[in-house]
XYZ file of C-alpha atoms in Angstrom:
175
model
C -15.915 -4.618 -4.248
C -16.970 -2.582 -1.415
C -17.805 -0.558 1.706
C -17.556 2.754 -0.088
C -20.404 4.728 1.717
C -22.064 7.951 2.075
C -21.461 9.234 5.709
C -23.407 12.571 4.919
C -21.538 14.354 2.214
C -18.367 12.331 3.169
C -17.362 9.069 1.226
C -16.156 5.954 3.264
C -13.424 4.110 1.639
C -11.233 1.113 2.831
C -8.079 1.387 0.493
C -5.135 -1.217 0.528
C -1.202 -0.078 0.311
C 0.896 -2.518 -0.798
C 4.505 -2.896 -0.420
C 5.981 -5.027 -2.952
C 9.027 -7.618 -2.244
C 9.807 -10.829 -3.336
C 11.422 -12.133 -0.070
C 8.522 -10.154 1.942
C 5.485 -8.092 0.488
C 3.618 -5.831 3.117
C 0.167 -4.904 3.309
C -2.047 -2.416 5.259
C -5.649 -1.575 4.971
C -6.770 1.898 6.265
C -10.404 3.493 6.156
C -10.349 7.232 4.480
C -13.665 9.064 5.377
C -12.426 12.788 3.853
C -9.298 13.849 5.974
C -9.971 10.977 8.750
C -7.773 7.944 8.500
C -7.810 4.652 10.376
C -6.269 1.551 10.801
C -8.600 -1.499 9.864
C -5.430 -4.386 9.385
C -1.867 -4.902 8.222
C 0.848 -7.564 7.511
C 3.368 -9.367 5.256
C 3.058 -12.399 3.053
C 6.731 -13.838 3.029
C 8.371 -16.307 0.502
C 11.318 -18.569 0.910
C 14.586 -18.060 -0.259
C 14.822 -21.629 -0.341
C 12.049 -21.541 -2.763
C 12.411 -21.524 -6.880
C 11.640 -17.860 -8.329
C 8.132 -19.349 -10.218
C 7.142 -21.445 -6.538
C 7.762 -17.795 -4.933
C 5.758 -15.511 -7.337
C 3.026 -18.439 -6.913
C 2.543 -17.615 -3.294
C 2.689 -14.303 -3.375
C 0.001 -14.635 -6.195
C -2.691 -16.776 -4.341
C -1.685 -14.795 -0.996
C -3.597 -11.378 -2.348
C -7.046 -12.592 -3.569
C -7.726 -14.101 0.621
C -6.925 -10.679 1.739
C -8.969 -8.955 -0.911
C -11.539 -11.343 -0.022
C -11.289 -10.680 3.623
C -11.548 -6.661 3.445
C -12.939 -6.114 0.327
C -10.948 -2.951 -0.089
C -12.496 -0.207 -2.490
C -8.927 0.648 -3.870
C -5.406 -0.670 -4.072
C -1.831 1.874 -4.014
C 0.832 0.462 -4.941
C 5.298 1.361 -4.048
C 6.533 1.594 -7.778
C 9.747 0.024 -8.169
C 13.236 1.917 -7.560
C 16.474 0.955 -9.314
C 18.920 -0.047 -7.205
C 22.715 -0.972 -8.004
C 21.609 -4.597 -8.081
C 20.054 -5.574 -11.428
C 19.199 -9.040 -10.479
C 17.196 -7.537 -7.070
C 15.671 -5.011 -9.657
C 13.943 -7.195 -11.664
C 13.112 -9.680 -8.711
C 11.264 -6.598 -7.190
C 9.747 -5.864 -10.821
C 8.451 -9.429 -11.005
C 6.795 -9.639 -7.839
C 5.142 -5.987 -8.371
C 3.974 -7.463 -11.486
C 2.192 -9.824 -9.278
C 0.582 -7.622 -6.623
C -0.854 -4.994 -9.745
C -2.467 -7.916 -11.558
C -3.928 -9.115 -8.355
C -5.241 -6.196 -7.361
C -6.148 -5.177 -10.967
C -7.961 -8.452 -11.436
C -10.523 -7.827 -9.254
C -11.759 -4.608 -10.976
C -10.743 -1.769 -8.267
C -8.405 1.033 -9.009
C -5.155 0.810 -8.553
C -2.790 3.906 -7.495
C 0.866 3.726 -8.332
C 3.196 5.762 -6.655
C 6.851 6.747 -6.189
C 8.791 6.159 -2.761
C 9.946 9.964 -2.711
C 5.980 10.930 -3.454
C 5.350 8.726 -0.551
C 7.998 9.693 2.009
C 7.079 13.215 1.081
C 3.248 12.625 1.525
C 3.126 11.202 4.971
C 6.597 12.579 6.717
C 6.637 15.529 4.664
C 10.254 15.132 2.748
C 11.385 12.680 0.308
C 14.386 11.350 1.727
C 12.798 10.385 4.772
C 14.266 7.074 6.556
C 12.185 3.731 7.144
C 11.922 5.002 11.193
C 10.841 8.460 10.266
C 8.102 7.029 7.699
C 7.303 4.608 10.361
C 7.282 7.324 13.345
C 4.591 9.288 11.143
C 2.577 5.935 10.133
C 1.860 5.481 13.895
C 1.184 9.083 14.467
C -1.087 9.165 11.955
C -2.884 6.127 12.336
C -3.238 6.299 16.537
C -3.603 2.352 17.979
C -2.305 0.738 15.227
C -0.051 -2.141 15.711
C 2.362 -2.568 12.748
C 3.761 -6.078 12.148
C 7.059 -4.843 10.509
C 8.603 -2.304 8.368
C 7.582 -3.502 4.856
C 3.568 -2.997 7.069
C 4.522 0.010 7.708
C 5.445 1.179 4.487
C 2.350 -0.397 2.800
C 0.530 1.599 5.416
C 2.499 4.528 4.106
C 1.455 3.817 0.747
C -2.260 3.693 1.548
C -2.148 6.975 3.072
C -0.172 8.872 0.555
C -3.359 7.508 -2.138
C -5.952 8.706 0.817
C -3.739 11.860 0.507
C -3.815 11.925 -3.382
C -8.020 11.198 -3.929
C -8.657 13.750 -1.196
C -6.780 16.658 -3.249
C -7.837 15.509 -6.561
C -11.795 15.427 -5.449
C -11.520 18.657 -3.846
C -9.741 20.122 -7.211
C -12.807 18.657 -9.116
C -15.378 20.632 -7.129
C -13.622 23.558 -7.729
């Protein structure tokens, strides 16, 4: 992959949050550089309801490799799945998450997993946090960036919460 770079001691990394839905998977790319964050892109590959389960997970498949392809991202994060009272929407969201980790894994980067509380709690600072408050602190934290939607935003969200993560766990292995 990469643009990982050495801006004097400081690493350069583009990392990609991803937001994973069957009806409507979000996306945002972000450049770390230590503490610094910035926006580089972000959007949402949709599927069809009208569309067979297979024909959806299909698009949503050959949607991720372009985008890699475009940015060349260093890293992938990725929303785990939640259980919600719907079984059937449960393992939709499981199957399409499926998707999004092998095509990120695929192309050899590391992938970040991480829990909607972590992630609520990493960028807004609780874990119950609503969609507008995670949003609020997306834009606040990424100044100029226009989000395409709220599944962006969280993917955003989820991109900074890994920036968030690598920073503390390189600073833990200097000490």
């Amino acid at each position: 992959m990469g643009h990982a770079t050495m801006i004097g001691q400081m690493t350069s990394v583009i990392i990609l949050g991803l937001d994973p839905g069957l009806g409507t998977t979000g996306w945002g790319l972000i450049r770390a550089e230590g503490n610094r964050l910035s926006h580089i892109a972000n959007g949402q590959f949709k599927t069809s309801t009208a569309d067979p389960l297979a024909s959806r997970l299909v698009a949503l498949h050959a949607a991720l490799p372009a985008l890699i392809a475009a940015h060349a991202p260093d890293e992938a994060a990725v929303e785990e799945v939640f259980v919600n009272s719907n079984p059937q929407s449960t393992l939709k969201l499981g199957q399409a998450r499926g998707v999004v980790l092998l095509g990120a894994a695929r192309t050899g980067m590391p992938v970040g997993e991480y829990a909607a509380r972590l992630i609520k709690k990493s960028v807004v600072g609780v874990g119950n946090a609503s969609k507008d408050q995670v949003h609020a602190m997306v834009l606040r934290l990424l100044p100029g960036a226009t989000v395409t939607g709220p599944d962006a935003s969280d993917a955003l969200a989820v991109a900074i919460t890994h920036a968030h993560m690598r920073t503390s766990l390189q600073r833990l292995s200097v000490c």
